[in-house]
Short mmCIF file of C-alpha atoms and ligand atoms in Angstrom, two decimals:
data_model
loop_
_atom_site.label_atom_id
_atom_site.label_comp_id
_atom_site.label_asym_id
_atom_site.label_seq_id
_atom_site.Cartn_x
_atom_site.Cartn_y
_atom_site.Cartn_z
CA MET A 15 63.01 125.01 42.45
CA SER A 16 63.31 121.77 44.29
CA LEU A 17 65.80 118.94 44.12
CA GLN A 18 65.79 116.56 41.17
CA PRO A 19 65.74 112.76 41.50
CA SER A 20 69.36 112.78 40.30
CA GLU A 21 70.29 114.82 43.38
CA ILE A 22 68.30 112.88 45.95
CA SER A 23 66.32 109.77 45.24
CA PHE A 24 63.53 108.23 47.25
CA ASP A 25 62.07 104.76 47.28
CA ASN A 26 58.72 105.12 48.98
CA SER A 27 57.48 101.67 49.95
CA TYR A 28 54.94 103.10 52.43
CA VAL A 29 53.20 105.10 49.70
CA ARG A 30 53.43 102.22 47.26
CA GLU A 31 52.14 99.49 49.54
CA LEU A 32 49.97 101.12 52.18
CA ASP A 33 47.35 103.18 50.42
CA GLY A 34 44.86 104.42 53.02
CA PHE A 35 47.41 104.59 55.85
CA PHE A 36 48.39 108.21 55.30
CA VAL A 37 47.42 111.50 53.73
CA PRO A 38 49.58 112.98 50.93
CA TRP A 39 50.70 116.32 52.30
CA LYS A 40 53.20 119.14 51.87
CA GLY A 41 55.06 121.27 54.39
CA ALA A 42 54.26 124.86 55.32
CA GLU A 43 55.93 127.68 53.44
CA PHE A 44 58.46 129.34 55.70
CA PRO A 45 59.67 132.92 55.37
CA ALA A 46 63.40 132.27 55.64
CA PRO A 47 64.53 128.65 56.10
CA GLU A 48 68.09 128.49 57.33
CA LEU A 49 70.16 125.42 58.06
CA LEU A 50 71.54 125.56 61.57
CA ARG A 51 73.24 122.18 62.00
CA LEU A 52 73.73 119.30 59.60
CA ASN A 53 74.86 115.85 60.70
CA HIS A 54 77.55 115.30 58.09
CA SER A 55 78.52 111.75 59.01
CA LEU A 56 74.90 110.62 59.01
CA ALA A 57 74.27 112.34 55.67
CA GLU A 58 77.24 110.51 54.21
CA GLN A 59 76.05 107.16 55.57
CA LEU A 60 72.70 107.84 53.95
CA GLY A 61 74.42 108.52 50.65
CA LEU A 62 73.18 112.12 50.69
CA SER A 63 75.49 114.81 49.40
CA THR A 64 76.15 117.41 52.09
CA LYS A 65 76.83 119.86 49.30
CA THR A 66 73.33 119.33 47.94
CA LEU A 67 71.71 119.46 51.39
CA THR A 68 73.32 122.80 52.15
CA THR A 69 71.96 124.51 49.01
CA ASP A 70 68.72 126.52 49.22
CA GLU A 71 66.88 123.58 47.67
CA GLY A 72 68.46 121.25 50.21
CA VAL A 73 67.34 123.43 53.10
CA ASN A 74 63.85 123.60 51.59
CA LEU A 75 63.84 119.82 51.66
CA LEU A 76 65.12 119.64 55.24
CA THR A 77 62.41 122.02 56.45
CA GLY A 78 59.59 120.95 54.16
CA ALA A 79 59.36 124.52 52.83
CA SER A 80 59.44 123.10 49.30
CA LEU A 81 59.47 119.39 48.68
CA PRO A 82 60.17 117.73 45.35
CA ASP A 83 57.21 115.90 43.81
CA HIS A 84 59.20 112.70 43.61
CA ALA A 85 59.51 112.74 47.41
CA ALA A 86 55.73 112.00 47.67
CA SER A 87 55.56 113.41 51.19
CA ILE A 88 52.84 112.15 53.53
CA ALA A 89 51.41 112.57 57.02
CA LEU A 90 51.10 109.21 58.75
CA ALA A 91 47.91 108.02 60.42
CA TYR A 92 48.12 106.48 63.86
CA ALA A 93 46.20 106.20 67.10
CA GLY A 94 47.49 105.60 70.59
CA HIS A 95 47.01 105.21 74.30
CA GLN A 96 48.16 108.44 75.89
CA PHE A 97 48.73 108.09 79.63
CA GLY A 98 46.44 105.08 79.57
CA GLY A 99 43.53 106.67 77.67
CA PHE A 100 42.87 105.72 74.05
CA SER A 101 42.84 108.36 71.30
CA PRO A 102 41.56 106.77 68.09
CA GLN A 103 43.13 109.44 65.93
CA LEU A 104 46.48 111.08 66.52
CA GLY A 105 48.74 110.96 63.45
CA ASP A 106 51.51 113.23 62.20
CA GLY A 107 50.11 116.54 63.44
CA ARG A 108 53.33 118.45 63.00
CA ALA A 109 55.43 116.00 61.10
CA LEU A 110 55.87 114.71 57.58
CA LEU A 111 57.42 111.64 56.08
CA VAL A 112 59.38 113.17 53.21
CA GLY A 113 60.32 109.82 51.73
CA GLU A 114 62.43 106.72 52.24
CA VAL A 115 66.11 106.61 51.42
CA LEU A 116 68.42 103.63 51.07
CA ASP A 117 71.76 104.07 52.82
CA LEU A 118 75.18 102.88 51.63
CA ASP A 119 74.46 99.39 52.99
CA GLY A 120 71.07 99.25 51.27
CA ASP A 121 69.19 99.69 54.55
CA ARG A 122 65.95 101.66 54.35
CA TYR A 123 65.33 104.80 56.39
CA ASP A 124 62.45 107.23 56.71
CA LEU A 125 63.37 110.85 56.30
CA HIS A 126 60.89 112.54 58.60
CA LEU A 127 60.39 116.19 59.56
CA LYS A 128 59.13 117.58 62.84
CA GLY A 129 57.69 121.10 62.89
CA SER A 130 56.85 121.26 59.19
CA GLY A 131 53.37 122.74 59.63
CA ARG A 132 49.77 121.75 60.11
CA THR A 133 48.34 118.55 58.61
CA PRO A 134 44.89 116.95 58.67
CA PHE A 135 46.00 115.33 61.97
CA SER A 136 46.88 118.57 63.75
CA ARG A 137 43.68 118.88 65.78
CA GLY A 138 44.12 122.13 67.76
CA GLY A 139 47.89 122.33 67.29
CA ASP A 140 49.84 124.76 65.13
CA GLY A 141 52.00 122.09 63.49
CA LYS A 142 55.13 123.94 64.46
CA ALA A 143 58.22 123.27 66.55
CA VAL A 144 60.61 125.69 68.20
CA LEU A 145 64.36 125.89 68.45
CA GLY A 146 65.00 124.63 71.99
CA PRO A 147 63.10 121.32 71.71
CA VAL A 148 64.44 120.73 68.19
CA LEU A 149 68.04 121.07 69.36
CA ARG A 150 67.23 119.02 72.42
CA GLU A 151 66.06 116.11 70.28
CA TYR A 152 69.11 116.54 68.03
CA LEU A 153 71.49 116.42 70.97
CA ILE A 154 69.90 113.67 73.03
CA GLY A 155 69.08 111.46 70.04
CA GLU A 156 72.67 111.59 68.86
CA ALA A 157 73.91 111.00 72.42
CA MET A 158 71.70 107.89 72.58
CA HIS A 159 73.13 106.68 69.29
CA ALA A 160 76.68 107.15 70.57
CA LEU A 161 75.68 105.20 73.69
CA GLY A 162 74.71 102.29 71.44
CA ILE A 163 70.95 102.61 71.98
CA PRO A 164 68.68 102.12 68.95
CA THR A 165 67.16 105.47 68.08
CA SER A 166 65.89 107.80 65.44
CA ARG A 167 68.74 110.13 64.49
CA ALA A 168 68.97 113.81 63.76
CA LEU A 169 70.01 114.72 60.25
CA ALA A 170 69.50 118.48 60.44
CA ALA A 171 68.12 121.31 62.54
CA SER A 172 66.94 124.43 60.74
CA LEU A 173 65.39 127.74 61.62
CA THR A 174 62.25 128.69 59.74
CA GLY A 175 62.59 132.45 60.02
CA GLU A 176 59.26 132.86 61.81
CA MET A 177 58.39 133.31 65.45
CA VAL A 178 56.08 130.75 67.05
CA ALA A 179 53.83 131.43 70.03
CA ARG A 180 54.53 129.22 73.03
CA GLU A 181 54.58 130.55 76.59
CA LYS A 182 56.45 133.36 74.94
CA LEU A 183 57.40 133.90 71.30
CA GLU A 184 60.12 131.51 70.22
CA GLN A 185 62.15 130.92 67.08
CA GLY A 186 60.45 128.41 64.80
CA ALA A 187 62.56 125.41 63.82
CA VAL A 188 62.33 122.08 62.02
CA LEU A 189 64.12 118.86 62.85
CA ALA A 190 64.91 116.45 60.03
CA ARG A 191 65.45 112.97 61.42
CA VAL A 192 65.75 109.43 60.20
CA ALA A 193 64.55 106.15 61.62
CA SER A 194 64.37 102.65 60.21
CA SER A 195 60.61 103.28 60.15
CA HIS A 196 57.91 105.18 61.99
CA LEU A 197 55.64 102.18 62.44
CA ARG A 198 54.33 102.24 65.98
CA ILE A 199 52.02 100.20 68.13
CA GLY A 200 49.62 103.10 67.54
CA THR A 201 49.70 102.51 63.78
CA PHE A 202 48.25 99.04 64.37
CA GLN A 203 45.76 100.43 66.86
CA PHE A 204 44.47 102.97 64.36
CA PHE A 205 43.09 100.24 62.09
CA ALA A 206 42.32 97.62 64.74
CA ALA A 207 40.12 100.11 66.61
CA ARG A 208 38.12 100.65 63.43
CA GLY A 209 37.70 96.90 62.95
CA GLU A 210 39.69 97.05 59.71
CA THR A 211 41.33 93.66 60.07
CA GLU A 212 42.45 93.49 56.45
CA LYS A 213 44.40 96.67 56.92
CA VAL A 214 45.97 95.43 60.14
CA CYS A 215 47.00 92.35 58.21
CA LYS A 216 48.48 94.42 55.41
CA LEU A 217 50.34 96.52 57.95
CA ALA A 218 51.68 93.45 59.75
CA ASP A 219 52.93 92.01 56.46
CA TYR A 220 54.56 95.32 55.64
CA ALA A 221 56.20 95.49 59.10
CA ILE A 222 57.47 91.93 58.70
CA ASN A 223 58.96 92.67 55.27
CA ARG A 224 60.57 95.82 56.50
CA HIS A 225 61.91 94.78 59.89
CA TYR A 226 61.78 91.02 60.25
CA PRO A 227 61.93 89.72 56.66
CA ASP A 228 63.00 86.22 57.67
CA LEU A 229 59.44 85.71 59.03
CA ALA A 230 57.76 86.42 55.70
CA ASN A 231 56.99 82.84 54.76
CA GLN A 232 56.40 81.39 58.19
CA SER A 233 52.96 80.04 58.91
CA GLU A 234 52.89 81.56 62.40
CA ARG A 235 54.35 84.84 61.28
CA TYR A 236 51.98 87.13 63.18
CA LEU A 237 52.62 85.47 66.52
CA GLU A 238 56.30 85.53 65.66
CA LEU A 239 56.02 89.24 64.82
CA PHE A 240 54.65 89.79 68.29
CA ARG A 241 57.59 87.89 69.80
CA ARG A 242 60.10 89.92 67.82
CA VAL A 243 58.56 93.25 68.77
CA ARG A 244 58.37 92.12 72.39
CA ASP A 245 62.06 91.18 72.36
CA ALA A 246 63.02 94.41 70.61
CA GLN A 247 61.15 96.43 73.25
CA VAL A 248 62.65 94.39 76.10
CA SER A 249 66.11 95.01 74.76
CA LEU A 250 65.47 98.72 74.22
CA ILE A 251 63.91 99.42 77.60
CA ALA A 252 66.66 97.49 79.40
CA LYS A 253 69.21 99.69 77.65
CA TRP A 254 67.32 102.83 78.74
CA VAL A 255 67.22 101.70 82.33
CA LEU A 256 70.88 100.61 82.37
CA VAL A 257 72.00 104.04 81.27
CA GLY A 258 69.54 106.05 83.39
CA PHE A 259 67.32 107.30 80.57
CA VAL A 260 63.73 108.30 81.24
CA HIS A 261 61.74 108.46 78.00
CA GLY A 262 58.95 110.36 79.66
CA VAL A 263 56.09 109.73 77.26
CA MET A 264 55.83 106.01 76.57
CA ASN A 265 52.43 106.32 74.96
CA THR A 266 51.69 103.55 72.47
CA ASP A 267 52.03 106.04 69.60
CA ASN A 268 55.63 106.59 70.64
CA MET A 269 56.66 102.92 70.81
CA THR A 270 58.12 101.56 67.59
CA ILE A 271 57.80 98.17 65.96
CA SER A 272 61.52 98.29 65.11
CA GLY A 273 62.55 98.79 68.75
CA GLU A 274 64.06 102.23 68.17
CA THR A 275 63.65 105.15 70.54
CA ILE A 276 61.51 107.90 69.02
CA ASP A 277 59.96 111.09 70.28
CA TYR A 278 62.37 112.97 72.47
CA GLY A 279 59.85 115.45 73.84
CA PRO A 280 60.11 115.29 77.63
CA CYS A 281 62.93 112.75 78.09
CA ALA A 282 65.83 113.25 80.49
CA PHE A 283 68.62 111.30 82.19
CA ILE A 284 68.63 110.73 85.91
CA ASP A 285 71.45 112.27 87.92
CA THR A 286 71.06 110.52 91.23
CA TYR A 287 69.48 107.12 91.28
CA ASP A 288 65.75 107.30 91.96
CA PRO A 289 63.25 104.76 90.63
CA LYS A 290 60.49 107.33 91.00
CA ALA A 291 62.28 109.97 88.93
CA VAL A 292 59.84 111.84 86.68
CA PHE A 293 60.78 114.93 84.68
CA SER A 294 57.79 115.51 82.42
CA SER A 295 55.52 118.30 83.61
CA ILE A 296 52.42 116.43 82.43
CA ASP A 297 53.25 113.08 84.06
CA GLU A 298 51.54 114.02 87.28
CA HIS A 299 51.10 110.51 88.59
CA GLY A 300 54.53 109.20 87.61
CA ARG A 301 53.15 106.71 85.10
CA TYR A 302 56.37 106.92 83.09
CA ALA A 303 58.82 107.19 86.00
CA TYR A 304 62.34 105.83 85.53
CA GLY A 305 61.68 102.59 87.39
CA SER A 306 58.22 102.05 85.89
CA GLN A 307 59.40 101.86 82.30
CA PRO A 308 59.78 98.06 82.13
CA THR A 309 56.23 97.51 83.40
CA ILE A 310 54.83 100.10 81.02
CA GLY A 311 56.66 98.37 78.18
CA GLN A 312 54.64 95.24 78.92
CA TRP A 313 51.40 97.19 79.18
CA ASN A 314 52.07 98.72 75.77
CA LEU A 315 52.80 95.31 74.29
CA ALA A 316 49.47 94.07 75.63
CA ARG A 317 47.84 96.81 73.54
CA PHE A 318 49.87 95.62 70.54
CA ALA A 319 48.80 92.01 71.16
CA GLU A 320 45.15 93.11 71.10
CA THR A 321 45.55 94.38 67.55
CA LEU A 322 46.88 90.99 66.38
CA ILE A 323 44.16 88.68 67.71
CA ASP A 324 42.33 88.28 64.41
CA LEU A 325 45.59 87.69 62.60
CA VAL A 326 46.98 85.08 64.95
CA ASN A 327 43.87 82.93 64.66
CA PRO A 328 41.05 84.31 62.46
CA ASP A 329 38.74 81.42 63.41
CA ASP A 330 39.24 81.20 67.13
CA SER A 331 39.93 84.38 69.05
CA LYS A 332 40.07 82.51 72.38
CA ASP A 333 42.96 80.46 71.08
CA ALA A 334 44.68 83.59 69.68
CA ILE A 335 44.30 85.40 72.99
CA GLU A 336 45.75 82.45 74.90
CA ARG A 337 48.77 82.24 72.66
CA LEU A 338 49.42 85.97 72.67
CA THR A 339 48.94 86.12 76.43
CA SER A 340 51.46 83.39 77.06
CA GLU A 341 53.99 85.28 74.90
CA LEU A 342 53.22 88.46 76.78
CA ASN A 343 53.64 86.69 80.11
CA ILE A 344 57.24 85.83 79.25
CA TYR A 345 58.06 89.54 79.18
CA PRO A 346 59.08 89.98 82.84
CA ALA A 347 61.50 87.05 82.78
CA LYS A 348 62.94 88.20 79.45
CA TYR A 349 63.34 91.70 80.79
CA GLN A 350 65.01 90.54 83.95
CA SER A 351 67.53 88.42 82.10
CA GLU A 352 68.30 91.25 79.65
CA TRP A 353 68.74 93.70 82.50
CA LEU A 354 70.88 91.27 84.47
CA ALA A 355 73.15 90.63 81.49
CA GLY A 356 73.55 94.39 81.20
CA MET A 357 74.26 94.76 84.91
CA ARG A 358 76.90 92.02 84.80
CA ALA A 359 78.62 93.94 82.04
CA LYS A 360 78.31 97.22 83.94
CA LEU A 361 79.87 95.56 86.98
CA GLY A 362 82.65 93.90 84.99
CA LEU A 363 81.41 90.36 85.63
CA LEU A 364 82.07 88.08 82.72
CA ARG A 365 80.98 84.79 84.32
CA ASN A 366 77.40 84.02 85.28
CA ASP A 367 76.89 83.27 88.95
CA ASP A 368 73.57 82.34 90.51
CA ASP A 369 73.64 85.13 93.05
CA ASP A 370 74.42 87.90 90.53
CA LEU A 371 70.79 89.01 90.51
CA GLN A 372 70.89 89.51 94.25
CA LEU A 373 74.18 91.35 93.94
CA ALA A 374 72.83 93.69 91.24
CA ASN A 375 69.64 94.36 93.19
CA GLY A 376 71.71 94.93 96.30
CA LEU A 377 73.61 97.73 94.59
CA TYR A 378 70.34 99.46 93.70
CA GLU A 379 69.11 99.12 97.26
CA SER A 380 72.32 100.65 98.56
CA MET A 381 71.86 103.61 96.20
CA GLU A 382 68.40 104.57 97.41
CA ASN A 383 68.17 107.96 99.12
CA GLN A 384 71.95 108.33 98.96
CA ASN A 385 72.18 111.08 96.32
CA VAL A 386 74.64 108.94 94.45
CA ASP A 387 75.37 109.96 90.90
CA PHE A 388 74.25 106.99 88.80
CA THR A 389 76.66 107.55 85.90
CA ASN A 390 79.73 108.33 87.97
CA LEU A 391 79.15 105.35 90.24
CA PHE A 392 79.92 102.84 87.50
CA ARG A 393 83.00 104.71 86.30
CA SER A 394 84.26 104.78 89.89
CA LEU A 395 83.59 101.07 90.26
CA ALA A 396 85.76 100.45 87.19
CA ALA A 397 88.59 102.36 88.86
CA LEU A 398 88.10 100.24 91.95
CA VAL A 399 88.16 97.03 89.90
CA GLU A 400 91.43 98.15 88.39
CA GLY A 401 92.91 98.25 91.87
CA ASN A 402 92.54 101.85 92.95
CA ASP A 403 91.43 102.67 96.43
CA LYS A 404 87.83 102.50 97.59
CA GLU A 405 87.47 106.01 98.91
CA PRO A 406 86.42 107.78 95.67
CA VAL A 407 83.51 105.42 95.12
CA ARG A 408 82.48 105.55 98.78
CA ALA A 409 82.55 109.33 98.65
CA LEU A 410 79.73 109.29 96.09
CA PHE A 411 77.32 108.15 98.83
CA ASP A 412 75.88 110.42 101.50
CA ASP A 413 76.48 107.64 104.03
CA PRO A 414 78.33 104.60 102.67
CA GLN A 415 77.85 102.92 106.05
CA ALA A 416 74.11 102.70 105.35
CA GLY A 417 74.50 99.77 102.96
CA PHE A 418 77.11 100.42 100.32
CA ASN A 419 80.11 99.30 102.37
CA ASP A 420 78.48 95.92 102.97
CA TRP A 421 77.64 95.65 99.31
CA LEU A 422 81.25 96.40 98.42
CA VAL A 423 82.44 93.47 100.50
CA ARG A 424 80.12 91.16 98.56
CA TYR A 425 81.20 92.69 95.25
CA GLU A 426 84.89 92.22 96.01
CA ALA A 427 84.29 88.62 96.96
CA ARG A 428 82.42 88.13 93.71
CA LEU A 429 85.26 89.74 91.73
CA GLN A 430 87.61 87.08 93.12
CA ARG A 431 85.69 84.51 91.13
CA GLU A 432 86.48 86.22 87.81
CA GLU A 433 89.36 84.96 85.72
CA THR A 434 90.27 87.84 83.39
CA SER A 435 92.73 90.49 84.49
CA PRO A 436 91.37 93.42 86.49
CA VAL A 437 92.74 95.87 83.93
CA ALA A 438 90.96 94.17 81.05
CA ARG A 439 87.75 94.08 83.09
CA ALA A 440 87.96 97.73 84.03
CA GLN A 441 88.51 98.61 80.38
CA ALA A 442 85.48 96.57 79.38
CA MET A 443 83.42 98.40 82.02
CA ASN A 444 84.54 101.76 80.69
CA ARG A 445 83.50 100.77 77.21
CA ILE A 446 79.87 100.42 78.28
CA ASN A 447 79.53 102.74 81.28
CA PRO A 448 79.57 106.27 79.88
CA ALA A 449 81.65 109.02 81.39
CA TYR A 450 79.37 111.59 79.76
CA ILE A 451 75.61 111.66 79.45
CA PRO A 452 73.41 114.63 78.46
CA ARG A 453 73.19 116.06 81.95
CA ASN A 454 70.11 118.17 82.38
CA HIS A 455 71.90 121.30 83.52
CA LEU A 456 74.30 121.13 80.58
CA VAL A 457 71.51 120.53 78.08
CA GLU A 458 69.63 123.53 79.45
CA GLU A 459 72.73 125.69 79.42
CA SER A 460 73.41 124.84 75.77
CA LEU A 461 69.81 125.48 74.71
CA SER A 462 69.61 128.81 76.50
CA ALA A 463 72.76 129.94 74.72
CA ALA A 464 71.41 128.68 71.37
CA ASN A 465 68.25 130.69 71.89
CA GLU A 466 70.49 133.75 72.24
CA GLY A 467 72.31 132.87 69.03
CA ASP A 468 75.37 131.31 70.66
CA MET A 469 75.83 127.72 69.44
CA LYS A 470 79.22 127.18 71.09
CA PRO A 471 77.99 125.43 74.27
CA PHE A 472 75.74 123.20 72.12
CA ASP A 473 78.61 122.25 69.83
CA GLN A 474 80.94 121.53 72.75
CA LEU A 475 78.39 119.35 74.50
CA TYR A 476 77.53 117.59 71.24
CA GLU A 477 81.20 116.83 70.66
CA VAL A 478 81.68 115.38 74.16
CA LEU A 479 78.50 113.30 73.90
CA SER A 480 79.57 111.90 70.54
CA HIS A 481 82.32 109.96 72.39
CA PRO A 482 80.64 109.22 75.71
CA PHE A 483 83.07 106.54 76.84
CA ASP A 484 86.31 108.43 76.21
CA GLU A 485 87.24 110.37 79.30
CA ARG A 486 89.43 113.26 78.38
CA PRO A 487 91.28 116.01 80.10
CA GLY A 488 89.56 119.35 79.94
CA ALA A 489 86.07 117.82 79.83
CA GLU A 490 85.73 117.28 83.59
CA ARG A 491 82.82 119.65 83.97
CA PHE A 492 80.74 117.53 81.56
CA ALA A 493 81.00 114.62 84.01
CA GLU A 494 80.01 116.56 87.09
CA PRO A 495 76.55 116.41 88.67
CA ALA A 496 74.32 119.46 88.49
CA PRO A 497 75.19 122.25 90.89
CA ALA A 498 73.03 122.22 94.03
CA ASP A 499 71.14 125.34 92.96
CA PHE A 500 69.98 123.75 89.68
CA GLY A 501 66.97 122.43 91.56
CA ARG A 502 64.35 120.01 90.40
CA TYR A 503 64.37 119.54 86.62
CA MET A 504 61.18 119.71 84.61
CA THR A 505 60.62 118.95 80.91
CA PHE A 506 57.76 119.74 78.54
CA CYS A 507 56.44 117.88 75.54
CA GLY A 508 54.55 119.06 72.49
CA THR A 509 56.60 122.23 72.60
P1 AMP B 628 53.76 113.70 70.99
O1 AMP B 628 53.43 114.09 72.38
O2 AMP B 628 54.87 114.55 70.39
O3 AMP B 628 54.00 112.24 70.83
O4 AMP B 628 52.48 114.07 70.13
C1 AMP B 628 51.23 113.50 70.32
C2 AMP B 628 50.32 113.92 69.20
O5 AMP B 628 50.13 115.35 69.23
C3 AMP B 628 50.81 113.61 67.80
O6 AMP B 628 49.69 113.29 67.03
C4 AMP B 628 51.44 114.90 67.37
O7 AMP B 628 51.48 115.01 65.97
C5 AMP B 628 50.50 115.92 67.99
N1 AMP B 628 51.16 117.22 68.21
C6 AMP B 628 52.09 117.53 69.14
N2 AMP B 628 52.44 118.83 69.04
C7 AMP B 628 51.73 119.36 68.02
C8 AMP B 628 51.63 120.66 67.41
N3 AMP B 628 52.37 121.70 67.83
N4 AMP B 628 50.76 120.82 66.38
C9 AMP B 628 50.01 119.79 65.94
N5 AMP B 628 50.05 118.56 66.46
C10 AMP B 628 50.89 118.33 67.49
MG1 MG B 629 54.75 111.17 69.28
#
């Protein structure tokens, strides 16, 4: 038995409008699907009954073990540049788009599964996912959402009842997640690389209708689409950098047209500030290092621009290239101003002063090689702004004499030029500088326990990360840096 349309309804625009962009497909049959965690508030926002989702039929839906016919589930086709090299065919190799749902506000979301079995895009892979990485994506994705960063969101994590071979045998699991779409730069590349301009055009029109509907009737809508995606990516990547997030696998198949974060494989947050921070085991050359993300964002957008040339000017590709290039060239300035606006907010500066860029850069310079905890620094600065003494913030640096003390003098002088009260400013800082991020050692601790059947550390961490700006007594250990013996952290994707 599977769910009836009266219990869950889908409105599948992708299937209706984009024939040839996917393969109709069903999930694998699993021996014993079991719901492990359900995101109740998200389910409610999506207008989905938690009672229905927790029935056997609901769990079959959330794992793909049995999908209703009216869901019209599909595996999406896409290509992508992976670590700079182009793969003309990637696609949903272990994922399925179950269908689209309209939430309480009428906004459209993809309900998408990860780990639901092999598809025609699986290549050598087994189509499966395992518990640790599924819970990791659940936890970090929801933490990102609570931090105010656009992201796909976890609806449910389930066990499948089978063991899956990785380095060792692991418990099979499926993540059900939602995003405002799964259109990626790689979706455009899939058709552009095959010279199927009509399909690229159809896809661009679909993307416009879905994400930027006000462009629909504009004569220059494809160039405008490029601008919107550029701005969405600028805004997203600036938010990542401002909070210390390293995505880890910014391949063009993982970069969305909507500007949402997707694909939480090897991501991690930095502890101490380090522009070269890399966590992913496969990123040997640091292509996707923390400080390289803005530049990579532009590189990815250049690949997107290439797919739009024939749309921007079908008669004159030289003209199209010129126009797209000049839009692309604005990226660094746009990024810098987005980042600077974010830094002003992080530093509690409400006015704009000409030397703020120098001040913000100066702080980063003072942090280099100082083992300073990036997250705690900004919380400590808020305490300083409020009038507390300078020692706690100085104590975060190995040697504050090396540069931070001088920076502090400049910062205090700059604060004098602000008009609002220090208390109000400190409060504003604490509303955007988190006290709690998914610290790597805590994430690992919670996943190890979950693998042993103990979900308590996961639930505690999840709860703290759901309110990242609210410092509370008893949660001190969630704000502490990793213990010295935690060592260098490494993440794995495709696991
Ligand atoms: P990702 O690194 O998760 O962005 O995945 C890159 C590509 O590899 C996508 O086409 C995935 O669907 C595919 N892929 C990753 N893991 C698996 C797996 N276990 N089985 C099949 N395909 C996979
Ligand atoms: Mg991916």
